[in-house]
mmCIF file of N, CA and C in Angstrom:
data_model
loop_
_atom_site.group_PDB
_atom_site.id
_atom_site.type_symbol
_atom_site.label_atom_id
_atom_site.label_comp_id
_atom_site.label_asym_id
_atom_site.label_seq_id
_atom_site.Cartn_x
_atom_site.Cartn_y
_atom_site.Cartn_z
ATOM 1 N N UNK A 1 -64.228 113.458 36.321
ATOM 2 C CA UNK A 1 -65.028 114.650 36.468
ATOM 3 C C UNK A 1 -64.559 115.736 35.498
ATOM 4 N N UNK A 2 -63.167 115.630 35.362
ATOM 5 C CA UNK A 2 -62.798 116.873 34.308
ATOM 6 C C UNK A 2 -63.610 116.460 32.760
ATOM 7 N N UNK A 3 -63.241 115.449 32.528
ATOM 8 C CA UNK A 3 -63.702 114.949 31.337
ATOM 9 C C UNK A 3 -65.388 114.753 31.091
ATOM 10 N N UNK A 4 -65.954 115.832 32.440
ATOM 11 C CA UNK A 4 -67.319 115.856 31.911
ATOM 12 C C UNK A 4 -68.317 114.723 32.208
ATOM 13 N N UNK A 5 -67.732 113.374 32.828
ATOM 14 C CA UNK A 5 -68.310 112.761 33.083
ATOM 15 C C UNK A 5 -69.390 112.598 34.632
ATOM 16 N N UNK A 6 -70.751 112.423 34.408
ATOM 17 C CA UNK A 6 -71.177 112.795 35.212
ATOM 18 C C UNK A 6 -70.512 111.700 36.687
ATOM 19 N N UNK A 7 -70.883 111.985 37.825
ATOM 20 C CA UNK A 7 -70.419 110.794 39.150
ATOM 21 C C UNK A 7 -70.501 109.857 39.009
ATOM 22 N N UNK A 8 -71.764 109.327 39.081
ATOM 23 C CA UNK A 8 -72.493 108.199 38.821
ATOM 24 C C UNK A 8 -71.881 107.358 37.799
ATOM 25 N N UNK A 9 -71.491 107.754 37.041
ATOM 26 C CA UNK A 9 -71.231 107.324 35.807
ATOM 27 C C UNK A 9 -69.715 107.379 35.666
ATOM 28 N N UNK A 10 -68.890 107.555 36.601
ATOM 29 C CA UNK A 10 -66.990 107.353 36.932
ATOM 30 C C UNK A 10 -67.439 106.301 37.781
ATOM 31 N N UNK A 11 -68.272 105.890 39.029
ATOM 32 C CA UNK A 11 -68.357 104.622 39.395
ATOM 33 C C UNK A 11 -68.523 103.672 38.730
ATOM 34 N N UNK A 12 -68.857 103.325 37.606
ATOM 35 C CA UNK A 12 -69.540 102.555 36.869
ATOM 36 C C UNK A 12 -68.090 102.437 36.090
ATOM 37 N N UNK A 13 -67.649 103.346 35.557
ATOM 38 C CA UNK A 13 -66.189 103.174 34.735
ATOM 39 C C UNK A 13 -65.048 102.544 35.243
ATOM 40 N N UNK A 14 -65.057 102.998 36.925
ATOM 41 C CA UNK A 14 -63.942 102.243 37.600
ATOM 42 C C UNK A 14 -64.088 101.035 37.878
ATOM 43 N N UNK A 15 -65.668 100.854 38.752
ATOM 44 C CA UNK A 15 -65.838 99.073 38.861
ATOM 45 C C UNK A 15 -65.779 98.580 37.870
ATOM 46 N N UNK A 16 -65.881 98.769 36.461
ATOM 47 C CA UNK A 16 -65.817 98.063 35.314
ATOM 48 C C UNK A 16 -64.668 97.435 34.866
ATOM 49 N N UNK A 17 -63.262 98.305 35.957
ATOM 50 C CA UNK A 17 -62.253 98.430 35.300
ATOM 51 C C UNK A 17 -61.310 97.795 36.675
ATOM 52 N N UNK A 18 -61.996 97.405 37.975
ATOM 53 C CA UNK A 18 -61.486 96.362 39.133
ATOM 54 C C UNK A 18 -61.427 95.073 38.889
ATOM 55 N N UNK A 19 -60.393 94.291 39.534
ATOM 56 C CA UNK A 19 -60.533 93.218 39.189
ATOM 57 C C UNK A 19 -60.658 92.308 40.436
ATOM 58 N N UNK A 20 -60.557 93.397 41.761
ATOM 59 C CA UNK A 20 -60.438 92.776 43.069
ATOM 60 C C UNK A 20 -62.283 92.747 43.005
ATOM 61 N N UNK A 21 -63.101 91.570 43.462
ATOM 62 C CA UNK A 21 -64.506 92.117 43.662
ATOM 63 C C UNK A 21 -65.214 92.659 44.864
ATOM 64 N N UNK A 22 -64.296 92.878 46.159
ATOM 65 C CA UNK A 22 -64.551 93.039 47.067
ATOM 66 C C UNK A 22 -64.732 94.583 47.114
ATOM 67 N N UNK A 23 -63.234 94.886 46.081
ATOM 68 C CA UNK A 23 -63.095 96.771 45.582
ATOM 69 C C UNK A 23 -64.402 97.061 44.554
ATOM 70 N N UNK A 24 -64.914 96.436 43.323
ATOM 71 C CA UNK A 24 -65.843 96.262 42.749
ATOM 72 C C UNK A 24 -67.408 96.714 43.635
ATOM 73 N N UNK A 25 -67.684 96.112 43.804
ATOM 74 C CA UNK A 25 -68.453 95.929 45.384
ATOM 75 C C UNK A 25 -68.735 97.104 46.053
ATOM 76 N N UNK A 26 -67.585 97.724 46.382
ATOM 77 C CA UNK A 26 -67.541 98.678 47.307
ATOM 78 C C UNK A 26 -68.006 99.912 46.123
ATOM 79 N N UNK A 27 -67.069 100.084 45.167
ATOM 80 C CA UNK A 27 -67.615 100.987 44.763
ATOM 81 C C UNK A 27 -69.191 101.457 44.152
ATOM 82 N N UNK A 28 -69.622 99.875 43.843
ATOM 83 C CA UNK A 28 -71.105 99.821 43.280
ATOM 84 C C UNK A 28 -71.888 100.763 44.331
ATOM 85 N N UNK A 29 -72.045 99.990 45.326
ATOM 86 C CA UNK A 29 -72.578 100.451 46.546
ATOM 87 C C UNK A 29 -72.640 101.574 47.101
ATOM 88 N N UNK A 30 -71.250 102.215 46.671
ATOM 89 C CA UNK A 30 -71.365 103.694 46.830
ATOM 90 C C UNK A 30 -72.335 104.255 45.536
ATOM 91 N N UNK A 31 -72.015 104.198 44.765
ATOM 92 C CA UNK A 31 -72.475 104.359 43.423
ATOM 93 C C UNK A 31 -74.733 104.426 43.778
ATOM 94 N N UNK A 32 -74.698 103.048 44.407
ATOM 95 C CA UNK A 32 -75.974 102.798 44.361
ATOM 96 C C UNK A 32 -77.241 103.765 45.557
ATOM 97 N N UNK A 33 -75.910 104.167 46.444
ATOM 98 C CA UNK A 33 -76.222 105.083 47.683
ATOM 99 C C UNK A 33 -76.638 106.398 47.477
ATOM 100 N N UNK A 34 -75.385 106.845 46.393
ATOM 101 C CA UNK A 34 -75.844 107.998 45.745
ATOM 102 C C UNK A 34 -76.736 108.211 45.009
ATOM 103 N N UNK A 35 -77.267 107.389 44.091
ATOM 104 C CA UNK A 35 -78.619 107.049 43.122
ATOM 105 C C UNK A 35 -79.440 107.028 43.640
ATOM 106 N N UNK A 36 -79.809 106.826 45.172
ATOM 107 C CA UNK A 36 -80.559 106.918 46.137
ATOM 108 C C UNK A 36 -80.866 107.937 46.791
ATOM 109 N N UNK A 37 -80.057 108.647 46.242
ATOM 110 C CA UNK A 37 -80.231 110.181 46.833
ATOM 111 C C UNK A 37 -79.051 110.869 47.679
ATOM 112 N N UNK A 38 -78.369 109.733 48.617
ATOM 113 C CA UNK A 38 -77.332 110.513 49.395
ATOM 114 C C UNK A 38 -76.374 111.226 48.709
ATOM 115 N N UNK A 39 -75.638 111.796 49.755
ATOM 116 C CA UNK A 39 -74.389 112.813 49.320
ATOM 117 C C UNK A 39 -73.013 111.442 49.256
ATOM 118 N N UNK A 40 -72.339 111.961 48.568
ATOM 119 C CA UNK A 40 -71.033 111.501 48.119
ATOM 120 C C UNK A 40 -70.674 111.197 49.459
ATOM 121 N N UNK A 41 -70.200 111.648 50.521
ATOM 122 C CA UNK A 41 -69.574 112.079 51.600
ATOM 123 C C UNK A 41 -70.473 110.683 52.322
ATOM 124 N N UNK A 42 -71.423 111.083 52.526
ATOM 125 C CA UNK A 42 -72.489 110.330 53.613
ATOM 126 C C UNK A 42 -72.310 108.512 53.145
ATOM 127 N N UNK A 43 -72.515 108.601 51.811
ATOM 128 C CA UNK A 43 -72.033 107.165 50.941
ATOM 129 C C UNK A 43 -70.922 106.965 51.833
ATOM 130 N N UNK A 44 -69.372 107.702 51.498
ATOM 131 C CA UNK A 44 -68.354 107.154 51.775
ATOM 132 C C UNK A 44 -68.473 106.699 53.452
ATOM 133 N N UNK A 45 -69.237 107.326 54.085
ATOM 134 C CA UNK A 45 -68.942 107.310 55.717
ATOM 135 C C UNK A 45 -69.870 106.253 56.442
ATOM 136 N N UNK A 46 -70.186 105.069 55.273
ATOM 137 C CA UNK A 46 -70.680 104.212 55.192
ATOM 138 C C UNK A 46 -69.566 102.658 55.410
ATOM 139 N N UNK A 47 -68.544 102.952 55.145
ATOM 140 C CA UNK A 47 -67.419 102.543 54.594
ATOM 141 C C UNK A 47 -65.897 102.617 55.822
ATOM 142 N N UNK A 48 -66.222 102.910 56.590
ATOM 143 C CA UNK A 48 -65.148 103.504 57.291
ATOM 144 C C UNK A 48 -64.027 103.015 57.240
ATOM 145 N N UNK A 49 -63.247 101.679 56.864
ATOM 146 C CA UNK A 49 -63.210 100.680 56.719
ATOM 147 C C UNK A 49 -61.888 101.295 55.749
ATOM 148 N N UNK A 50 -62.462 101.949 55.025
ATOM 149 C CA UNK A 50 -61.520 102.673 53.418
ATOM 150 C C UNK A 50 -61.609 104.029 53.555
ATOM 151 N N UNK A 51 -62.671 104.925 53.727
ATOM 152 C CA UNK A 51 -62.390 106.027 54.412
ATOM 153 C C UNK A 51 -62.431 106.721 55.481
ATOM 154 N N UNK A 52 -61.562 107.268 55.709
ATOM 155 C CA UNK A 52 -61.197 107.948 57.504
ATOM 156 C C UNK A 52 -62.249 109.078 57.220
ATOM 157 N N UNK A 53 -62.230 109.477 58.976
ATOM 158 C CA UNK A 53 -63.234 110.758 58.545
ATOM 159 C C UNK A 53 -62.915 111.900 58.004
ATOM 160 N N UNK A 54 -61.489 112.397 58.461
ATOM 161 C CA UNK A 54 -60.791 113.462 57.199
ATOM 162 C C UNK A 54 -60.934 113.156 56.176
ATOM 163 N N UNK A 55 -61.036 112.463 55.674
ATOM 164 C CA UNK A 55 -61.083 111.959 53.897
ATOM 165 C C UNK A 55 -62.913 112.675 53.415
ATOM 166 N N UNK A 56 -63.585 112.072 54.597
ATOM 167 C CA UNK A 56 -64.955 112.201 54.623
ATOM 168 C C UNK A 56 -65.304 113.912 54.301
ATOM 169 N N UNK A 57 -64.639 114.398 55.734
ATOM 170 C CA UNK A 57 -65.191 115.639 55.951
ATOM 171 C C UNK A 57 -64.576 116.891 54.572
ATOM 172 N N UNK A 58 -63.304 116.299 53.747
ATOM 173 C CA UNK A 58 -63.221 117.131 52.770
ATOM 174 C C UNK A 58 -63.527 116.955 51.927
ATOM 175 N N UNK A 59 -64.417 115.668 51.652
ATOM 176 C CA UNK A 59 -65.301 115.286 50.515
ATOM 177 C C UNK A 59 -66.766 116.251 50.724
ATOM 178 N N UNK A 60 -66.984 116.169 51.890
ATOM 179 C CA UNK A 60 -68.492 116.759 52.448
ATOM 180 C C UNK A 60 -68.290 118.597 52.349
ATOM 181 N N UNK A 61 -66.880 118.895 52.261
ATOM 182 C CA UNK A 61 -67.093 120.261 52.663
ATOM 183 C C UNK A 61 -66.739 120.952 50.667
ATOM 184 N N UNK A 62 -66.194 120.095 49.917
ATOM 185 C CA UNK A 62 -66.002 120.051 48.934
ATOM 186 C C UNK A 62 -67.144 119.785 48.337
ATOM 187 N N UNK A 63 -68.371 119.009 48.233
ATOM 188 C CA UNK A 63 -69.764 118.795 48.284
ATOM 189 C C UNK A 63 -70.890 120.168 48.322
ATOM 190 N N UNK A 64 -69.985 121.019 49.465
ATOM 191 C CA UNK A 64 -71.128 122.154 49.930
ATOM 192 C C UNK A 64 -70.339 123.129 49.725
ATOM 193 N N UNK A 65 -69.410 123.531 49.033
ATOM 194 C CA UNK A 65 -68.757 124.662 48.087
ATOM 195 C C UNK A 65 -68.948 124.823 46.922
ATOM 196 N N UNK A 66 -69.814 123.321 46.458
ATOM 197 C CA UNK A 66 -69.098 123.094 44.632
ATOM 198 C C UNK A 66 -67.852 123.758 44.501
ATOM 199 N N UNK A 67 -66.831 122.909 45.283
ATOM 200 C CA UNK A 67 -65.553 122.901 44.517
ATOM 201 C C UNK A 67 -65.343 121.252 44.710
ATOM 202 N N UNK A 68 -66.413 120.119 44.497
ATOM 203 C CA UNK A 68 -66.236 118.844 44.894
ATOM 204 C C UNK A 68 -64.434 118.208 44.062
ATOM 205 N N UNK A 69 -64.228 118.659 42.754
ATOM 206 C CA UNK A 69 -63.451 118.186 41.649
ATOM 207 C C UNK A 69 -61.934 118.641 42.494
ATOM 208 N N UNK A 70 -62.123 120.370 42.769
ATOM 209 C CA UNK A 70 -61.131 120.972 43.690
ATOM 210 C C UNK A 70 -60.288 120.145 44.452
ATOM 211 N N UNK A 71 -61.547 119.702 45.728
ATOM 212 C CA UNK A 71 -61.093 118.783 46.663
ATOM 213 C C UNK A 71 -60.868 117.338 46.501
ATOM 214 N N UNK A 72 -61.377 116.958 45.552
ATOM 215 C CA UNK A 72 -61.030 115.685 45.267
ATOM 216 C C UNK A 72 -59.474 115.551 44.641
ATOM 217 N N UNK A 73 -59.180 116.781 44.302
ATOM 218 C CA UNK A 73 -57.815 117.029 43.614
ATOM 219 C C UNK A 73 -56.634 117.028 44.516
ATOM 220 N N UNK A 74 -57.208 117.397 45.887
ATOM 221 C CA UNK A 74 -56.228 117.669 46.879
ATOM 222 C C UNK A 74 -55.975 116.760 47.516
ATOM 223 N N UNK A 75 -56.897 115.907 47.903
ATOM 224 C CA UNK A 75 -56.638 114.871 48.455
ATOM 225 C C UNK A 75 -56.258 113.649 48.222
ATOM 226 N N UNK A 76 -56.210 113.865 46.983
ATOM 227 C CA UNK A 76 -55.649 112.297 45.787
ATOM 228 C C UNK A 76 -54.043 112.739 46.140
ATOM 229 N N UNK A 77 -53.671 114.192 46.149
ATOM 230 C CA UNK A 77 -52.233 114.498 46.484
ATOM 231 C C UNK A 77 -51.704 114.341 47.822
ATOM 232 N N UNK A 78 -52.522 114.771 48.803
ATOM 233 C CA UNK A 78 -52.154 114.451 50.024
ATOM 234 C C UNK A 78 -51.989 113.059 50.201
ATOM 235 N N UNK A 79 -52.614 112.225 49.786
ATOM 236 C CA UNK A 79 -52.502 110.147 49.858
ATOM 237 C C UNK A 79 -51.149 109.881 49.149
ATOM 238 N N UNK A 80 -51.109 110.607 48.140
ATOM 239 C CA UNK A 80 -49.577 110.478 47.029
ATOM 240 C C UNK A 80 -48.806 110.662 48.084
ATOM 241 N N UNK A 81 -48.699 111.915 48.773
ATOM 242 C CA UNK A 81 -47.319 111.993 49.632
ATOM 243 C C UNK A 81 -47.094 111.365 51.102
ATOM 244 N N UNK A 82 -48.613 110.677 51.497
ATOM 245 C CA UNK A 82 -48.872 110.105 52.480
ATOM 246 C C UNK A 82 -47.951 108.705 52.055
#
């Protein structure tokens, strides 16, 4: 996202770049959810499986601030120290 790249289009970079296909997979799907119109958040909570609903709800509240990049920043750190 810093690098300007639109969403849609970091899914596409990462599954490109999995080698598990089950992880592959998952991310398409999100990818394909959102192209569909849903929210980032609503995609992931599709998934529960990989994301908890805290994970969810600061994706969703990060979503409806536009500070999505913000929160995505914070929570990649909180998992680091998790």
């Amino acid at each position: 996202m810093k690098a300007g790249v639109p969403l849609t289009q970091s899914f596409e970079i990462v599954a490109d770049s999995l080698d598990n296909p089950s992880m592959k997979d998952l991310v398409l799907k999100i990818k394909a959810d959102i192209e569909a119109g849903g929210t980032f958040a609503s995609s992931l909570r599709k998934h529960p499986r990989y994301f908890d609903d805290l994970f969810c709800s600061l994706v969703e509240s990060g979503e409806q601030s536009g500070a999505l990049e913000t929160m995505l920043e914070r929570v990649a750190t909180y998992k680091e120290k998790k």
